[in-house]
Coordinates of C-alpha atoms in Angstrom, one line a residue:
X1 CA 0.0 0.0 0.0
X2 CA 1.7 3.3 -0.8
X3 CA 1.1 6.7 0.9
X4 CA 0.5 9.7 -1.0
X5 CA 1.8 12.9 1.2
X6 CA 0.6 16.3 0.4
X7 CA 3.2 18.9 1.0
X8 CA 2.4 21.1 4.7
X9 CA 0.5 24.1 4.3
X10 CA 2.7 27.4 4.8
X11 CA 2.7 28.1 8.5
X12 CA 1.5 31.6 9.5
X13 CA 3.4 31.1 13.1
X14 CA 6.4 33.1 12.5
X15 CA 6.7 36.9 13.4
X16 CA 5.1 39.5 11.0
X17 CA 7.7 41.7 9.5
X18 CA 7.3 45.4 11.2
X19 CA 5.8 47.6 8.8
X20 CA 8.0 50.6 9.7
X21 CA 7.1 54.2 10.3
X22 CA 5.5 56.5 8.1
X23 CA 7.1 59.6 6.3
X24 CA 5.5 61.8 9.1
X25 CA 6.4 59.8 12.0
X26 CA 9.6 58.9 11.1
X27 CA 10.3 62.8 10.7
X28 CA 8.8 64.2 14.0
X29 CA 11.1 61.4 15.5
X30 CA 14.5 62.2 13.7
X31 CA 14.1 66.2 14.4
X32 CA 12.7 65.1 17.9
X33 CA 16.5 63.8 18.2
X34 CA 18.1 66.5 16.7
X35 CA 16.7 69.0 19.0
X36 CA 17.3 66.7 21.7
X37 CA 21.0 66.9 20.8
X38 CA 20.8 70.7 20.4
X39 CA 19.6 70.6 24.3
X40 CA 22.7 68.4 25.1
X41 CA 25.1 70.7 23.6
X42 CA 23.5 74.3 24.4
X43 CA 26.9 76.0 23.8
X44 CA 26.2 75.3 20.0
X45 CA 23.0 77.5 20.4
X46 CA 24.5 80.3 22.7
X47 CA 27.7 80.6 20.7
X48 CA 25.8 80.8 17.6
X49 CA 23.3 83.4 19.0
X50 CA 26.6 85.3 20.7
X51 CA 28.0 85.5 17.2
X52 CA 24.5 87.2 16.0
X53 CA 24.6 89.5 18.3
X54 CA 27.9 90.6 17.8
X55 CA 27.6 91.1 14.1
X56 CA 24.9 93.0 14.9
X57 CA 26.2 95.5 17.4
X58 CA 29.5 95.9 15.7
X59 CA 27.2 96.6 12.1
X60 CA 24.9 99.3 14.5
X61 CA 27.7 100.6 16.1
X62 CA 30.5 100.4 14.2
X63 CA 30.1 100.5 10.6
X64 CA 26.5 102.3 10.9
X65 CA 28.0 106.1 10.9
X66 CA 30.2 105.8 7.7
X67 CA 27.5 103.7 5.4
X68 CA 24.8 105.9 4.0
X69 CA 21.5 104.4 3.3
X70 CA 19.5 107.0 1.5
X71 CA 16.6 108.3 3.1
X72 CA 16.5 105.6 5.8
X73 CA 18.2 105.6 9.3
X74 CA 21.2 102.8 9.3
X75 CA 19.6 100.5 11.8
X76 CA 16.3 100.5 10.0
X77 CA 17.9 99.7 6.8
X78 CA 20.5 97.1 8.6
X79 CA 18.1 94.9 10.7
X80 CA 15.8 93.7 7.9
X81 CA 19.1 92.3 5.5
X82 CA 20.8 91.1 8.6
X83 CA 17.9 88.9 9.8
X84 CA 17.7 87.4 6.2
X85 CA 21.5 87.4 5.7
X86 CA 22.1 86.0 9.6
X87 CA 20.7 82.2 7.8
X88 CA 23.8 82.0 5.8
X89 CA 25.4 82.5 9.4
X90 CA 24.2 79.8 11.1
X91 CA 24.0 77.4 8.1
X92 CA 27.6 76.7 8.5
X93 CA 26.4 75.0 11.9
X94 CA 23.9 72.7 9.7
X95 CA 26.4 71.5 7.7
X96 CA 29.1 70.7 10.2
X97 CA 26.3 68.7 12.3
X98 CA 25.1 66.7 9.4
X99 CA 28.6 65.7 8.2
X100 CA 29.7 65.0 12.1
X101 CA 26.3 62.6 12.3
X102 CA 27.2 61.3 8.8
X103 CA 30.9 60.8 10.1
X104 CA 29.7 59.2 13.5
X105 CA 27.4 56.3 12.2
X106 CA 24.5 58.3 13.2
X107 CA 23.0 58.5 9.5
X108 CA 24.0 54.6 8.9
X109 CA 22.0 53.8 11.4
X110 CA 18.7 55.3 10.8
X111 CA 19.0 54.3 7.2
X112 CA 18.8 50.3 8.4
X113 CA 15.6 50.9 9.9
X114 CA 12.5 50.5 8.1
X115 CA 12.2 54.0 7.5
X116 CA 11.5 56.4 4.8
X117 CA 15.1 57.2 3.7
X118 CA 14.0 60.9 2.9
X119 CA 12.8 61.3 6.6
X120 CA 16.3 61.3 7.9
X121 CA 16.8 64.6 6.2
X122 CA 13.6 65.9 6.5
X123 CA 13.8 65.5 10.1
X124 CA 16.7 67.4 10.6
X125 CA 15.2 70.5 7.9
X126 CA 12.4 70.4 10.3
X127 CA 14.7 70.7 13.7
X128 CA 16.8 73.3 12.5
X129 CA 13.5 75.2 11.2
X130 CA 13.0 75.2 14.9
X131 CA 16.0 76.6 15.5
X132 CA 16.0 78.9 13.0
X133 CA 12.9 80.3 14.5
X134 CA 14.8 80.8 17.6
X135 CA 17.8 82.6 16.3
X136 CA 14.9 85.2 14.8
X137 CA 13.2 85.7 17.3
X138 CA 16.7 86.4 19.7
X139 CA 18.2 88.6 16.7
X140 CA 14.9 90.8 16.1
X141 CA 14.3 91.1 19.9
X142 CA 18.0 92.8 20.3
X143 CA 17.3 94.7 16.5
X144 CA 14.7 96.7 18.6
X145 CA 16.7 97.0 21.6
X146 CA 19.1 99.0 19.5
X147 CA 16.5 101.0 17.6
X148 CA 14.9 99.3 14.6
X149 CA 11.5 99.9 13.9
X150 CA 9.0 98.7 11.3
X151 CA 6.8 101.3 9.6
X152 CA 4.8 99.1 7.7
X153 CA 1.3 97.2 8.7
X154 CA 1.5 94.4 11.1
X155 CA 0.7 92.1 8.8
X156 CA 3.0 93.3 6.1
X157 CA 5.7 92.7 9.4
X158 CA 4.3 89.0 9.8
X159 CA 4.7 88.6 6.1
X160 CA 8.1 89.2 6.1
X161 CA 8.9 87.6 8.8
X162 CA 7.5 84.0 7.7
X163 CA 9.5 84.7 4.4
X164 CA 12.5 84.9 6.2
X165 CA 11.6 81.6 7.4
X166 CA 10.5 80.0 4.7
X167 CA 14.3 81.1 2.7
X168 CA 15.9 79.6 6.0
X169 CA 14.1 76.5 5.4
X170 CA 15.1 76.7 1.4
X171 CA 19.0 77.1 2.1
X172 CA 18.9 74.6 5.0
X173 CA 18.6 72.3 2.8
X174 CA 21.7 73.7 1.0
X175 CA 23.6 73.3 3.9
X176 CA 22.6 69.5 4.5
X177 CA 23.8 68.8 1.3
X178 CA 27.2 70.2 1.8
X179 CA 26.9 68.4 4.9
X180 CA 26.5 65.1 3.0
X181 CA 29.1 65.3 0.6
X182 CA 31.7 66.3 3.0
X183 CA 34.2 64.2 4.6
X184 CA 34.1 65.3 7.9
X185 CA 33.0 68.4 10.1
X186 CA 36.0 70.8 9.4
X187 CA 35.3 70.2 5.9
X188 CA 31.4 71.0 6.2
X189 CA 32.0 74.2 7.6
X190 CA 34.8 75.0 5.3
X191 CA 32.5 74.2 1.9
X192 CA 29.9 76.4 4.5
X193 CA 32.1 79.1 3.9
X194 CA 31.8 79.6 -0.1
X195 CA 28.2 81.1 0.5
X196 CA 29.4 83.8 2.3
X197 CA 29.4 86.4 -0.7
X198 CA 25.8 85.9 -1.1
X199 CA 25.9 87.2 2.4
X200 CA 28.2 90.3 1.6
X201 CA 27.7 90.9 -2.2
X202 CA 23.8 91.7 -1.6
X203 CA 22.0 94.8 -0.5
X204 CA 21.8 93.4 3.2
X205 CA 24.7 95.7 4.8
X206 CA 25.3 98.8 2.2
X207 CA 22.9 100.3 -1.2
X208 CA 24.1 97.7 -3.8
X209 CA 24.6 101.1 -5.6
X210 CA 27.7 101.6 -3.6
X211 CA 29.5 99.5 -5.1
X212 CA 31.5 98.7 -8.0
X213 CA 29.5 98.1 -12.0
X214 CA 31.1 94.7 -12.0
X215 CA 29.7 93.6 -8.6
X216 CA 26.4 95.2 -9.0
X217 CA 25.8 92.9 -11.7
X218 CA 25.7 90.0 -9.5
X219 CA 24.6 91.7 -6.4
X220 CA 21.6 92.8 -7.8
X221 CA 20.7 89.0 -8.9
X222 CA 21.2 86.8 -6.1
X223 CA 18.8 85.2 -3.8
X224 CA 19.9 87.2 -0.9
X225 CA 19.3 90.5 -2.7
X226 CA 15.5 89.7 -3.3
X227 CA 14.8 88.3 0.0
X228 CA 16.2 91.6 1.3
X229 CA 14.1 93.8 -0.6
X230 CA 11.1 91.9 -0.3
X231 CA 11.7 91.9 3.6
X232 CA 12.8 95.7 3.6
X233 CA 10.0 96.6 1.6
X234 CA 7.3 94.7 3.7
X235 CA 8.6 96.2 7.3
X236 CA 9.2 99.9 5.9
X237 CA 5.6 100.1 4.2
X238 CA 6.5 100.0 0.5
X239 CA 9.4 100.1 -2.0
X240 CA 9.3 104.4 -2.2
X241 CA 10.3 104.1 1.7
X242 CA 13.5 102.3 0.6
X243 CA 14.6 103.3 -2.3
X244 CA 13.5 100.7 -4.6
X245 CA 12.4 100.9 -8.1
X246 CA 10.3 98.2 -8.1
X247 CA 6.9 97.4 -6.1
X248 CA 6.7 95.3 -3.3
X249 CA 5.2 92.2 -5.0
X250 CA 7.9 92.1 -7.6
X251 CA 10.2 91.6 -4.4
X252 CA 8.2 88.9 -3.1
X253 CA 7.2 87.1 -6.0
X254 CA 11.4 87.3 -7.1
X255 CA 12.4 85.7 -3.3
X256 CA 9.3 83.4 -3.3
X257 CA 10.7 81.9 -7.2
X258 CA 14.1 82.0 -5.3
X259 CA 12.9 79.9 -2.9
X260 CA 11.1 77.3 -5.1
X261 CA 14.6 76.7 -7.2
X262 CA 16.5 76.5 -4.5
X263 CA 14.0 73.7 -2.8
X264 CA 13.4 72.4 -6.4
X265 CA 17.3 71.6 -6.4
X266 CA 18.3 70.7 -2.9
X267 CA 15.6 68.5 -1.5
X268 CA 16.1 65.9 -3.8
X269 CA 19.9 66.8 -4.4
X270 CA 20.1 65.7 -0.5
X271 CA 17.1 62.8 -0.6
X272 CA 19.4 61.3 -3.1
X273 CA 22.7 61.7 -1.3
X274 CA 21.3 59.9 1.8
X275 CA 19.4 57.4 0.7
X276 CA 22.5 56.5 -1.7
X277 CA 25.8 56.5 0.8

C-alpha cells in the first residue's frame, strides 16, 4: 500500500515583518532627536546666537555712521538684511552637524531601519526650522533693543517675517547637502564658507549702488538681494520708503521663485545623497 503525502501548508506562526514608520512619523522622531541633541550641547546655540549678536552690534555701532543708506536711518535699513542674511550664518552650523552625524554612524543607522530614507533629512530640515525660529526671534528682539522699527502694517511685518523663514528652510537644505558630501565636520564648515558672498555681495549691509558696475551685476541677482528687498519693503511700508524701483510684490514674487529653485534643487539633491551613501 503506498502513501501519498501532500506537502504542509505554509505556517502563519512566524513573526510579522514590522511595517516601519510612516514619512511623518519617522520625521517628528529624527528632528525630535536633533533637538534633543541641540539641548545636550547648548553652547552650540548660545555661541551661535553670541555671534548674532555681535555682528549685529559691531554693524549698528560700528560700521552704521560711515555707510549711508538714502533716506533711511542705518539700523532701520540694517536689521531687515541682517535677519535674512544671519541664515547663511548659522548654516555653517547645519552642515558641520550633518557631516559630524554622517561621520559618526549616526546616519547609517537610521538608514537600516525600516524608515522612509528621505525622513532622515527631512527631520533634521524640520529641527533646524526650529531653531532657525529661535535665532529670529533672539536677533529681532536685540534689532529693537538698538532702535529698529518697522513702519509698515503688522501684517505686512508678519509677512516678512515668515519669508525669512521659509528662505531659512530653502537654504537649509543647502547646507545638508554640503553636509553630506563632506568628509568630515572641518570640511562642512569650510564648503559652508563659499556662500558667504551671497551674504556680503547683496543689498543686506550697504545700497548695492555703492559698489562697483562689476559687482552690481551680480549683487543685484542673487537670492539674498531679493529676500532683502522683499523683507525691507514689507517692514518699511512700501518700496518708495526704501529706495527701490520696483513694487513690493515684484520683491516677493522674485524671493518666493528663489525659494522654489532652491527647494526644487536641494531637497532631492540631499534625498538622493542619503538614501545613496
Amino acid at each position: 500500500m503506498t502513501t501519498t503525502l501532500s506537502p504542509a501548508p505554509p505556517t502563519t506562526d512566524g513573526p510579522a515583518a514590522s511595517p516601519g514608520a510612516g514619512l511623518v512619523t519617522a520625521t517628528l522622531t529624527v528632528a525630535g532627536r536633533t533637538v534633543r541633541q541641540f539641548a545636550r550641547t547648548p553652547q552650540l546655540v548660545v555661541v551661535s546666537t553670541v555671534q548674532g549678536a555681535m555682528f549685529l552690534l559691531i554693524f549698528r555701532y560700528v560700521f552704521g555712521g560711515a555707510i549711508q543708506a538714502g533716506g533711511l536711518d542705518y539700523v532701520d535699513f540694517l536689521v531687515p538684511g541682517f535677519l535674512v542674511s544671519s541664515i547663511l550664518f548659522t548654516g555653517a552650523g547645519t552642515a558641520a552637524g550633518v557631516a559630524e552625524d554622517t561621520e559618526t554612524g549616526v546616519y547609517d543607522r537610521l538608514r537600516s531601519l525600516p524608515i522612509p530614507r528621505v525622513a532622515i533629512v527631512a527631520g533634521r530640515s524640520l529641527a533646524d526650522a526650529g531653531l532657525l525660529v529661535w535665532g529670529l526671534g533672539i536677533t529681532a528682539a536685540l534689532g529693537y533693543a538698538v532702535g529698529f522699527r518697522t513702519g509698515g502694517e503688522a501684517v505686512d511685518v508678519i509677512v516678512a517675517y515668515a519669508l525669512i523663514v521659509l528662505f531659512g528652510v530653502a537654504f537649509g537644505w543647502l547646507f545638508i547637502t554640503l553636509g553630506l558630501v563632506a568628509g568630515s565636520a572641518q570640511a562642512a564648515q569650510g564648503m559652508a564658507l563659499l556662500v558667504f558672498p551671497f551674504t556680503f555681495v547683496s543689498s543686506a549691509y550697504v545700497p548695492v549702488d555703492s559698489m562697483p558696475g562689476w559687482m552690481q551685476a551680480f549683487a543685484d541677482h542673487q537670492p539674498v538681494t531679493a529676500m532683502t528687498n522683499a523683507v525691507r519693503s514689507l517692514m518699511h511700508g512700501g518700496p518708495q520708503a526704501v529706495g527701490l524701483d520696483h513694487t513690493t510684490g515684484h520683491w516677493v514674487v522674485l524671493a518666493l521663485v528663489w525659494s522654489a529653485a532652491l527647494l526644487a534643487v536641494f531637497v532631492p539633491l540631499a534625498s538622493w545623497r542619503s538614501a545613496t551613501r
